[in-house]
Amino acid sequence: LLTADGIPTLVAPVLASSSLGGQKTTSTFVLDQPRCVFTNVSKDTVIWLVVADPSAVPDFNNSLEPGGPGREFQQFLNSTFAYMTLNTTVLNYPCPKNPGDITVLRVGSETHCAKDKKRPTCNGPLPGPGPYQVKFLALNGSKPVAQTAWSEPITLRTAQPSGNIPVPGSGHSAGMIALTSILSILFAILLAGLVAMLLWGSDASSGSSTFSKPEAVTVRRYNTHHVYDQPAARL
Amino acid sequence: MAKSDDGIRILQGLLVFGNVVIGMCGIALTAECIFFVSDPHGLYPLLEATENDDIYAAAWIGIFVGFALFALSILGIVAVIKSNRTLLLVYIILMLITYAFEMASCITAATQRDFLTPNLFLKQMLERYNKSEADNNNDKWMTEGVTKTWDKLMLQNQCCGVHGASDWQDYTSAFRRTHSDADYPWPRNCCIMNAQGSPINLDGCKLGVPGYYNSNGCYDAISGPMNTHAWGVAWFGFAILCWTFFVLLGTMFYWSRVEY
């Protein structure tokens, strides 16, 4: 498939596996490296990543200089609607890739140059949730020699305000209701028992089942008359 | 008379036994509540920041109630053996007061447990973790407590956020205001650390490669100890109170049968 400037269009970039927790964050996303894609280019070709707002996709000009006027990252979504970054030689994307290697590109990882106008090809964090479309462009010197198709629109995550998290008033669990009601009933019975005890428990002497406190009861033997002291009878 | 004497003797024996059990349970309650108040998991700052730490108040009440139960059980044993009406009445009144306090403690612990939901901790974490500007001294104290506790929690339990690491992406937070999303998709302590305390692979952690960061949430590590704490205070207290109920009823009956 040849485009207007006569260069081949290869398979589009895809997002990295969703098993990566950071596949899409609020300002970055992760693409699979274009391994085994640019197979017919010379070894000193430089592969650039183009990040564009979908409005700039239909009439994107491959010949504009990366980082030049109309392509500065720092003006992205202000006055420019596409920028180019993550340039590297095709030798850094060897084919075939080692199985088990994680070969990804993190778009938006460079924060230190995000505001530096002297670095218009900075791989800075994206300014909003998007959507964005990306493609790879192979340049030999300043001449485009190959490109991939545009990716599907990529929309980043949006963070909800934390103030919106609902914290409902405590619903009462069944256990707590059971515990409260049973304890209240028991306490009420005890208080009633105390009142009953004080009012009616004092006339205990009438009941035959009362018992006396164990007291030491002593019976003293005493003689009513001194019969033994009488002298012998005087008969 | 001999038959009812036997019956009274049995009641005396039962009351003494009941009081012995109350005494031992009182000691156990005191020990359990001291354990909870000592906060072995270091979660107290999180509760303090919710401004609703009644679960700890319930445990404090439990300490004193347990001790009171022990002292009163001894009084009860003496009173039953001596069959002294005054002592028995004092015992019953004091026991009822202790009963009321323990009831308050149980109900507070059970009610507060229902208040501690995942969303409560999520909101607190997002609004306080690494918050840089503080409104006043109290706010600063609570923020520091929450930040230190979460750092320790994420490190020791190998977890991140309340539901997972995506909490930091799904919601705005005080952390996000000072740490850019590209540099810190989630806090540094969510990365798996080596023995020296630095991430084994910082890029892997930022990318979210499984094995270099903790994606699971910390809610289990928080709710486990809190549940144990709340149920320990509430339901053990409930069991003691049920037993005490019967002992008190028996003591009231005994009192009404003692001749003055």
Coordinates of C-alpha atoms in Angstrom, one line a residue:
Chain A
L1 CA 0.0 0.0 0.0
L2 CA 1.7 3.2 -1.1
T3 CA 0.8 6.6 0.0
A4 CA 0.9 10.0 -1.7
D5 CA 4.6 10.4 -1.1
G6 CA 5.2 6.8 -2.4
I7 CA 6.4 5.1 0.8
P8 CA 5.1 1.8 2.1
T9 CA 2.6 1.7 5.0
L10 CA 3.2 -1.1 7.4
V11 CA 1.2 -2.6 10.3
A12 CA -0.1 0.0 12.8
P13 CA 1.3 0.3 16.4
V14 CA -0.6 -1.4 19.2
L15 CA -0.8 -0.8 22.9
A16 CA 1.3 -3.1 25.1
S17 CA -0.3 -6.0 26.9
S18 CA -3.0 -5.1 29.4
S19 CA -1.3 -7.2 32.0
L20 CA 0.9 -4.2 32.5
G21 CA -0.7 -2.1 35.3
G22 CA 0.6 1.1 33.7
Q23 CA -0.5 0.3 30.2
K24 CA -2.6 3.5 30.3
T25 CA -2.3 6.1 33.1
T26 CA -3.7 9.6 33.2
S27 CA -0.8 11.1 31.2
T28 CA 1.2 8.2 29.7
F29 CA 0.6 5.0 27.7
V30 CA 2.7 2.1 26.7
L31 CA 3.2 0.8 23.1
D32 CA 4.8 -2.4 21.8
Q33 CA 8.1 -1.7 20.1
P34 CA 7.9 -2.0 16.3
R35 CA 10.0 -5.2 16.2
C36 CA 10.1 -7.0 12.8
V37 CA 8.2 -4.2 11.2
F38 CA 10.8 -2.1 9.4
T39 CA 12.5 -5.0 7.6
N40 CA 13.3 -3.3 4.3
V41 CA 15.1 -0.2 5.4
S42 CA 18.8 0.6 5.5
K43 CA 20.7 0.2 8.8
D44 CA 21.1 3.9 9.5
T45 CA 17.4 4.8 9.2
V46 CA 16.0 6.5 12.2
I47 CA 12.5 5.5 13.4
W48 CA 10.4 8.3 15.0
L49 CA 7.2 8.0 16.9
V50 CA 4.5 10.4 15.8
V51 CA 1.9 11.4 18.3
A52 CA -1.1 13.3 17.0
D53 CA -4.5 14.6 17.8
P54 CA -7.0 12.8 15.6
S55 CA -7.8 16.2 13.9
A56 CA -4.2 16.3 12.5
V57 CA -4.3 12.7 11.1
P58 CA -6.0 13.2 7.7
D59 CA -3.5 15.7 6.3
F60 CA -0.4 14.9 8.2
N61 CA 2.8 15.9 6.3
N62 CA 5.6 13.4 6.7
S63 CA 8.2 15.8 5.4
L64 CA 8.0 18.4 8.2
E65 CA 11.1 18.4 10.3
P66 CA 10.8 16.6 13.7
G67 CA 10.9 19.3 16.4
G68 CA 10.6 22.0 13.9
P69 CA 7.8 24.6 13.6
G70 CA 4.5 22.9 13.9
R71 CA 6.0 19.9 15.6
E72 CA 7.1 21.1 19.0
F73 CA 6.1 19.0 22.0
Q74 CA 5.8 22.0 24.3
Q75 CA 3.1 23.5 22.0
F76 CA 1.1 20.2 21.6
L77 CA -2.6 20.9 21.7
N78 CA -1.9 24.7 21.8
S79 CA -0.6 25.6 18.4
T80 CA 0.6 22.2 17.1
F81 CA -1.5 19.1 16.9
A82 CA 1.2 16.5 16.3
Y83 CA 4.8 16.0 17.5
M84 CA 7.5 13.4 17.0
T85 CA 9.6 11.8 19.7
L86 CA 11.4 8.6 20.8
N87 CA 13.8 8.6 17.9
T88 CA 16.1 5.7 17.6
T89 CA 18.0 3.8 14.9
V90 CA 16.4 0.7 13.5
L91 CA 19.2 -1.4 15.0
N92 CA 17.6 -0.9 18.4
Y93 CA 14.5 -2.8 17.3
P94 CA 16.2 -6.1 16.3
C95 CA 14.2 -8.9 14.8
P96 CA 13.2 -11.5 16.0
K97 CA 12.8 -10.4 19.6
N98 CA 13.8 -12.7 22.4
P99 CA 10.7 -14.5 23.8
G100 CA 10.1 -13.4 27.4
D101 CA 11.6 -9.9 26.9
I102 CA 9.3 -7.0 27.5
T103 CA 9.8 -4.8 24.5
V104 CA 7.8 -1.7 25.1
L105 CA 7.9 2.1 24.6
R106 CA 6.5 4.3 27.4
V107 CA 5.1 7.4 25.8
G108 CA 5.1 10.4 28.2
S109 CA 7.9 9.3 30.6
E110 CA 10.3 12.3 30.4
T111 CA 9.1 14.9 32.8
H112 CA 12.3 16.9 33.1
C113 CA 12.2 18.3 29.6
A114 CA 8.4 18.8 29.4
K115 CA 8.7 22.6 29.7
D116 CA 12.1 23.0 28.0
K117 CA 11.6 24.7 24.7
K118 CA 15.1 23.7 23.7
R119 CA 13.9 20.1 23.6
P120 CA 11.0 20.1 21.1
T121 CA 11.2 16.3 20.6
C122 CA 10.8 15.6 24.3
N123 CA 8.9 12.5 25.3
G124 CA 6.9 14.5 27.8
P125 CA 3.6 13.6 29.6
L126 CA 0.5 14.0 27.5
P127 CA -1.5 17.1 28.4
G128 CA -4.9 15.4 28.6
P129 CA -6.8 12.2 28.3
G130 CA -6.9 12.3 24.5
P131 CA -7.8 10.5 22.4
Y132 CA -4.5 10.3 20.5
Q133 CA -3.3 8.4 17.4
V134 CA 0.3 7.3 16.9
K135 CA 2.3 5.9 14.1
F136 CA 6.0 5.2 13.4
L137 CA 7.9 7.0 10.7
A138 CA 11.2 5.9 9.3
L139 CA 13.5 8.8 8.1
N140 CA 16.7 8.5 6.2
G141 CA 18.4 11.8 6.9
S142 CA 15.3 14.0 6.5
K143 CA 13.6 11.9 3.8
P144 CA 10.7 9.6 4.9
V145 CA 11.3 6.1 3.6
A146 CA 8.6 4.0 5.5
Q147 CA 5.8 4.5 7.9
T148 CA 3.2 2.4 9.7
A149 CA -0.5 3.0 9.5
W150 CA -2.1 5.1 12.2
S151 CA -3.1 3.3 15.4
E152 CA -6.6 3.1 16.8
P153 CA -7.5 6.2 18.9
I154 CA -6.0 5.8 22.3
T155 CA -7.9 7.4 25.2
L156 CA -6.1 7.7 28.5
R157 CA -7.6 7.3 32.0
T158 CA -9.4 10.0 33.7
A159 CA -9.1 10.5 37.5
Q160 CA -12.4 11.1 39.4
P161 CA -12.2 13.7 42.1
S162 CA -11.7 12.0 45.5
G163 CA -14.3 14.2 47.1
N164 CA -16.9 12.2 45.1
I165 CA -16.3 9.0 46.9
P166 CA -19.5 8.1 48.7
V167 CA -19.0 7.4 52.4
P168 CA -22.5 6.3 53.5
G169 CA -23.7 6.7 57.0
S170 CA -23.1 3.4 58.9
G171 CA -25.6 0.8 58.0
H172 CA -26.1 -1.4 61.0
S173 CA -25.2 -5.0 60.6
A174 CA -27.5 -7.7 62.0
G175 CA -25.0 -8.7 64.6
M176 CA -24.9 -5.3 66.1
I177 CA -28.6 -5.0 66.3
A178 CA -28.9 -8.4 67.9
L179 CA -26.2 -7.6 70.4
T180 CA -27.8 -4.3 71.4
S181 CA -31.3 -5.6 71.8
I182 CA -30.4 -8.7 73.7
L183 CA -28.2 -6.7 76.1
S184 CA -30.9 -4.1 76.6
I185 CA -33.4 -6.8 77.5
L186 CA -31.1 -8.5 79.9
F187 CA -30.3 -5.2 81.6
A188 CA -34.0 -4.4 81.9
I189 CA -34.7 -7.7 83.5
L190 CA -31.9 -7.2 86.0
L191 CA -33.2 -3.8 87.0
A192 CA -36.7 -5.2 87.4
G193 CA -35.3 -8.0 89.5
L194 CA -33.5 -5.5 91.7
V195 CA -36.7 -3.5 92.2
A196 CA -38.7 -6.6 93.0
M197 CA -36.0 -7.8 95.3
L198 CA -35.9 -4.5 97.3
L199 CA -39.7 -4.2 97.5
W200 CA -40.7 -7.8 98.2
G201 CA -37.6 -9.5 99.3
S202 CA -37.5 -7.9 102.7
D203 CA -40.4 -9.9 104.2
A204 CA -38.4 -13.1 104.0
S205 CA -39.3 -14.1 107.5
S206 CA -42.7 -15.3 106.4
G207 CA -41.4 -18.0 104.1
S208 CA -40.8 -21.4 105.4
S209 CA -37.8 -21.9 103.1
T210 CA -35.8 -19.3 104.8
F211 CA -32.9 -20.4 106.7
S212 CA -31.0 -19.0 109.6
K213 CA -27.5 -18.0 109.5
P214 CA -25.4 -20.6 111.1
E215 CA -24.9 -19.3 114.7
A216 CA -23.1 -20.9 117.5
V217 CA -25.8 -22.0 119.8
T218 CA -24.7 -23.1 123.2
V219 CA -26.9 -24.6 125.9
R220 CA -25.6 -24.0 129.3
R221 CA -26.3 -26.7 131.8
Y222 CA -27.3 -25.4 135.1
N223 CA -28.6 -27.0 138.2
T224 CA -31.9 -25.8 139.6
H225 CA -31.3 -27.0 143.0
H226 CA -28.2 -27.9 144.8
V227 CA -29.3 -31.5 145.6
Y228 CA -25.8 -32.7 145.7
D229 CA -24.6 -30.3 148.3
Q230 CA -27.1 -31.2 151.0
P231 CA -25.5 -32.8 153.8
A232 CA -26.4 -36.4 154.6
A233 CA -29.9 -36.7 155.9
R234 CA -30.3 -36.2 159.7
L235 CA -32.5 -39.0 160.6
Chain B
M1 CA -35.8 -27.6 106.7
A2 CA -32.9 -29.9 105.8
K3 CA -34.1 -30.2 102.2
S4 CA -34.2 -26.5 101.6
D5 CA -30.9 -26.1 103.4
D6 CA -29.5 -28.5 100.8
G7 CA -31.1 -26.4 98.1
I8 CA -29.6 -23.2 99.5
R9 CA -26.2 -24.9 99.8
I10 CA -26.4 -25.9 96.2
L11 CA -27.3 -22.3 95.3
Q12 CA -24.4 -21.0 97.3
G13 CA -22.0 -23.4 95.5
L14 CA -23.4 -22.3 92.2
L15 CA -23.0 -18.7 93.0
V16 CA -19.4 -19.2 94.2
F17 CA -18.7 -21.0 91.0
G18 CA -20.3 -18.3 88.9
N19 CA -18.3 -15.7 90.6
V20 CA -15.1 -17.6 90.0
V21 CA -15.8 -17.7 86.3
I22 CA -16.7 -14.0 86.3
G23 CA -13.4 -13.2 88.0
M24 CA -11.4 -15.2 85.5
C25 CA -13.3 -13.7 82.6
G26 CA -12.6 -10.3 84.0
I27 CA -8.9 -10.9 84.0
A28 CA -9.1 -12.2 80.4
L29 CA -11.1 -9.2 79.3
T30 CA -8.5 -6.8 80.8
A31 CA -5.7 -8.7 79.1
E32 CA -7.4 -8.8 75.7
C33 CA -8.3 -5.1 75.9
I34 CA -4.7 -4.1 76.9
F35 CA -3.5 -6.1 73.8
F36 CA -5.9 -4.1 71.6
V37 CA -5.0 -0.8 73.1
S38 CA -1.3 -1.4 72.5
D39 CA -2.1 -1.4 68.8
P40 CA 0.3 -4.1 67.6
H41 CA -0.5 -3.5 63.9
G42 CA 0.0 0.2 64.1
L43 CA -3.4 1.1 62.7
Y44 CA -4.4 3.7 65.3
P45 CA -3.3 6.8 63.3
L46 CA -5.8 5.8 60.6
L47 CA -8.6 5.7 63.1
E48 CA -7.5 8.9 64.7
A49 CA -7.7 10.6 61.4
T50 CA -11.3 9.6 60.9
E51 CA -12.0 11.5 64.1
N52 CA -14.0 8.6 65.3
D53 CA -11.8 6.3 67.4
D54 CA -14.6 5.0 69.6
I55 CA -13.4 1.4 69.2
Y56 CA -10.4 2.4 71.2
A57 CA -12.6 4.0 73.9
A58 CA -14.5 0.7 74.1
A59 CA -11.3 -1.2 74.6
W60 CA -10.2 1.3 77.4
I61 CA -13.5 0.8 79.1
G62 CA -13.0 -2.9 78.8
I63 CA -9.7 -2.8 80.7
F64 CA -11.3 -1.1 83.7
V65 CA -14.5 -3.2 83.6
G66 CA -12.5 -6.4 83.5
F67 CA -10.6 -5.3 86.6
A68 CA -13.8 -4.3 88.3
L69 CA -15.4 -7.7 87.5
F70 CA -12.4 -9.5 89.1
A71 CA -12.6 -7.4 92.3
L72 CA -16.4 -7.7 92.5
S73 CA -16.3 -11.4 92.0
I74 CA -14.1 -11.7 95.1
L75 CA -16.5 -9.6 97.0
G76 CA -19.3 -11.8 95.7
I77 CA -17.7 -15.0 96.9
V78 CA -17.1 -13.5 100.3
A79 CA -20.6 -12.2 100.5
V80 CA -22.2 -15.5 99.5
I81 CA -20.2 -17.5 102.0
K82 CA -20.8 -15.1 104.8
S83 CA -24.5 -14.8 103.8
N84 CA -24.3 -11.1 104.7
R85 CA -27.2 -9.2 103.4
T86 CA -25.4 -5.8 103.3
L87 CA -22.4 -7.2 101.4
L88 CA -24.7 -9.0 99.0
L89 CA -26.7 -5.8 98.3
V90 CA -23.4 -3.8 97.7
Y91 CA -22.3 -6.5 95.4
I92 CA -25.5 -6.5 93.4
I93 CA -25.5 -2.7 93.0
L94 CA -21.9 -2.4 92.0
M95 CA -22.2 -5.3 89.6
L96 CA -25.2 -3.6 87.9
I97 CA -23.1 -0.4 87.4
T98 CA -20.3 -2.5 86.0
Y99 CA -22.8 -4.3 83.8
A100 CA -24.0 -1.0 82.4
F101 CA -20.4 0.1 81.5
E102 CA -19.6 -3.1 79.8
M103 CA -22.8 -2.9 77.9
A104 CA -21.8 0.5 76.6
S105 CA -18.4 -0.8 75.6
C106 CA -19.9 -3.8 73.7
I107 CA -22.4 -1.7 71.8
T108 CA -19.8 1.0 71.0
A109 CA -17.4 -1.6 69.6
A110 CA -20.0 -3.3 67.5
T111 CA -21.4 0.0 66.1
Q112 CA -18.1 1.5 65.3
R113 CA -17.0 -1.6 63.3
D114 CA -19.9 -1.0 60.9
F115 CA -18.6 2.6 60.4
L116 CA -15.2 1.5 59.1
T117 CA -15.9 0.7 55.4
P118 CA -13.4 0.5 52.5
N119 CA -14.6 3.8 51.0
L120 CA -13.9 5.5 54.3
F121 CA -10.2 4.4 54.2
L122 CA -10.0 5.1 50.5
K123 CA -11.1 8.7 50.8
Q124 CA -8.9 9.2 53.8
M125 CA -5.9 7.8 52.0
L126 CA -6.4 9.9 48.9
E127 CA -7.0 13.1 50.8
R128 CA -4.3 12.7 53.4
Y129 CA -1.4 10.6 52.1
N130 CA 1.6 12.8 51.4
K131 CA -0.6 15.9 51.8
S132 CA 1.8 18.9 51.7
E133 CA -0.2 21.8 53.0
A134 CA -1.8 21.4 56.4
D135 CA -4.6 23.6 57.7
N136 CA -3.5 23.5 61.3
N137 CA -1.4 21.6 63.7
N138 CA -4.0 19.0 64.3
D139 CA -4.4 18.4 60.6
K140 CA -0.6 18.2 60.2
W141 CA -0.4 15.6 63.0
M142 CA -3.1 13.5 61.4
T143 CA -1.6 13.8 57.9
E144 CA 1.8 12.6 59.2
G145 CA 0.2 9.7 61.0
V146 CA -1.7 8.6 57.9
T147 CA 1.3 8.9 55.7
K148 CA 3.6 7.0 58.0
T149 CA 1.0 4.3 58.6
W150 CA 0.3 3.8 54.9
D151 CA 4.1 3.7 54.0
K152 CA 4.6 1.0 56.6
L153 CA 1.4 -0.8 55.6
M154 CA 2.4 -1.0 51.9
L155 CA 5.9 -2.0 52.7
Q156 CA 5.1 -4.7 55.2
N157 CA 2.1 -6.2 53.6
Q158 CA 3.2 -6.0 50.0
C159 CA 0.1 -4.1 48.9
C160 CA -0.8 -0.8 47.3
G161 CA -3.9 1.4 47.8
V162 CA -7.1 0.2 49.4
H163 CA -8.6 -1.8 46.5
G164 CA -5.4 -1.9 44.4
A165 CA -2.7 0.2 42.7
S166 CA -5.3 1.5 40.3
D167 CA -6.8 3.5 43.2
W168 CA -4.0 6.0 42.5
Q169 CA -5.1 6.3 38.8
D170 CA -8.8 6.2 39.3
Y171 CA -9.0 9.2 41.7
T172 CA -7.3 12.5 42.2
S173 CA -5.4 12.7 45.4
A174 CA -3.1 14.9 47.6
F175 CA -0.3 12.6 46.5
R176 CA -1.0 13.4 42.8
R177 CA -0.7 17.1 43.5
T178 CA 2.9 16.9 44.4
H179 CA 4.0 13.8 42.4
S180 CA 3.4 13.8 38.7
D181 CA 1.6 10.9 37.1
A182 CA 4.5 10.1 34.7
D183 CA 7.1 9.9 37.4
Y184 CA 4.9 8.2 40.1
P185 CA 1.9 6.4 38.7
W186 CA 1.6 5.1 42.3
P187 CA 3.7 5.7 45.4
R188 CA 7.2 4.4 45.6
N189 CA 6.3 2.0 48.4
C190 CA 4.1 0.1 46.0
C191 CA 7.2 -1.1 44.2
I192 CA 8.8 -4.4 45.3
M193 CA 11.9 -3.5 47.3
N194 CA 15.2 -5.2 47.7
A195 CA 16.9 -5.7 51.0
Q196 CA 18.3 -2.2 51.1
G197 CA 14.9 -0.6 50.7
S198 CA 15.1 0.5 47.0
P199 CA 12.9 -0.7 44.2
I200 CA 14.4 -3.7 42.4
N201 CA 13.4 -2.3 39.1
L202 CA 12.1 1.3 39.1
D203 CA 11.1 1.3 35.4
G204 CA 9.4 -2.1 35.8
C205 CA 7.5 -0.6 38.7
K206 CA 6.4 2.5 36.8
L207 CA 5.3 0.3 33.8
G208 CA 3.3 -1.9 36.1
V209 CA 5.1 -5.1 35.2
P210 CA 3.7 -7.9 37.5
G211 CA 6.5 -8.9 39.8
Y212 CA 8.0 -5.5 40.1
Y213 CA 5.1 -3.8 41.9
N214 CA 2.3 -4.7 44.2
S215 CA -1.1 -4.5 42.4
N216 CA -3.2 -5.9 45.2
G217 CA -5.0 -3.7 47.8
C218 CA -4.3 -3.3 51.5
Y219 CA -7.9 -3.4 52.7
D220 CA -7.6 -6.9 54.0
A221 CA -4.5 -6.0 56.0
I222 CA -6.5 -3.2 57.6
S223 CA -9.9 -4.8 58.1
G224 CA -8.5 -8.1 59.5
P225 CA -7.1 -6.6 62.7
M226 CA -10.0 -4.1 63.1
N227 CA -12.5 -6.9 62.9
T228 CA -10.6 -9.0 65.4
H229 CA -10.5 -5.9 67.7
A230 CA -14.1 -5.0 67.4
W231 CA -15.5 -8.5 67.6
G232 CA -13.1 -9.4 70.5
V233 CA -14.4 -6.5 72.6
A234 CA -18.0 -6.8 71.6
W235 CA -18.7 -10.5 71.6
F236 CA -16.5 -11.6 74.4
G237 CA -18.0 -8.8 76.5
F238 CA -21.5 -10.0 75.4
A239 CA -20.7 -13.6 76.6
I240 CA -19.5 -12.3 79.9
L241 CA -22.6 -10.3 80.4
C242 CA -24.9 -13.2 79.6
W243 CA -23.1 -15.3 82.3
T244 CA -23.2 -12.4 84.7
F245 CA -26.9 -12.0 84.1
F246 CA -27.6 -15.4 85.5
V247 CA -25.2 -15.0 88.4
L248 CA -26.9 -11.8 89.3
L249 CA -30.3 -13.2 89.1
G250 CA -29.2 -16.1 91.4
T251 CA -27.6 -13.6 93.8
M252 CA -30.8 -11.5 94.0
F253 CA -32.8 -14.7 94.7
Y254 CA -30.3 -15.7 97.4
W255 CA -30.4 -12.2 99.0
S256 CA -34.2 -12.5 99.3
R257 CA -33.8 -15.7 101.1
V258 CA -31.2 -14.7 103.6
E259 CA -32.6 -13.9 107.0
Y260 CA -31.6 -10.5 108.2

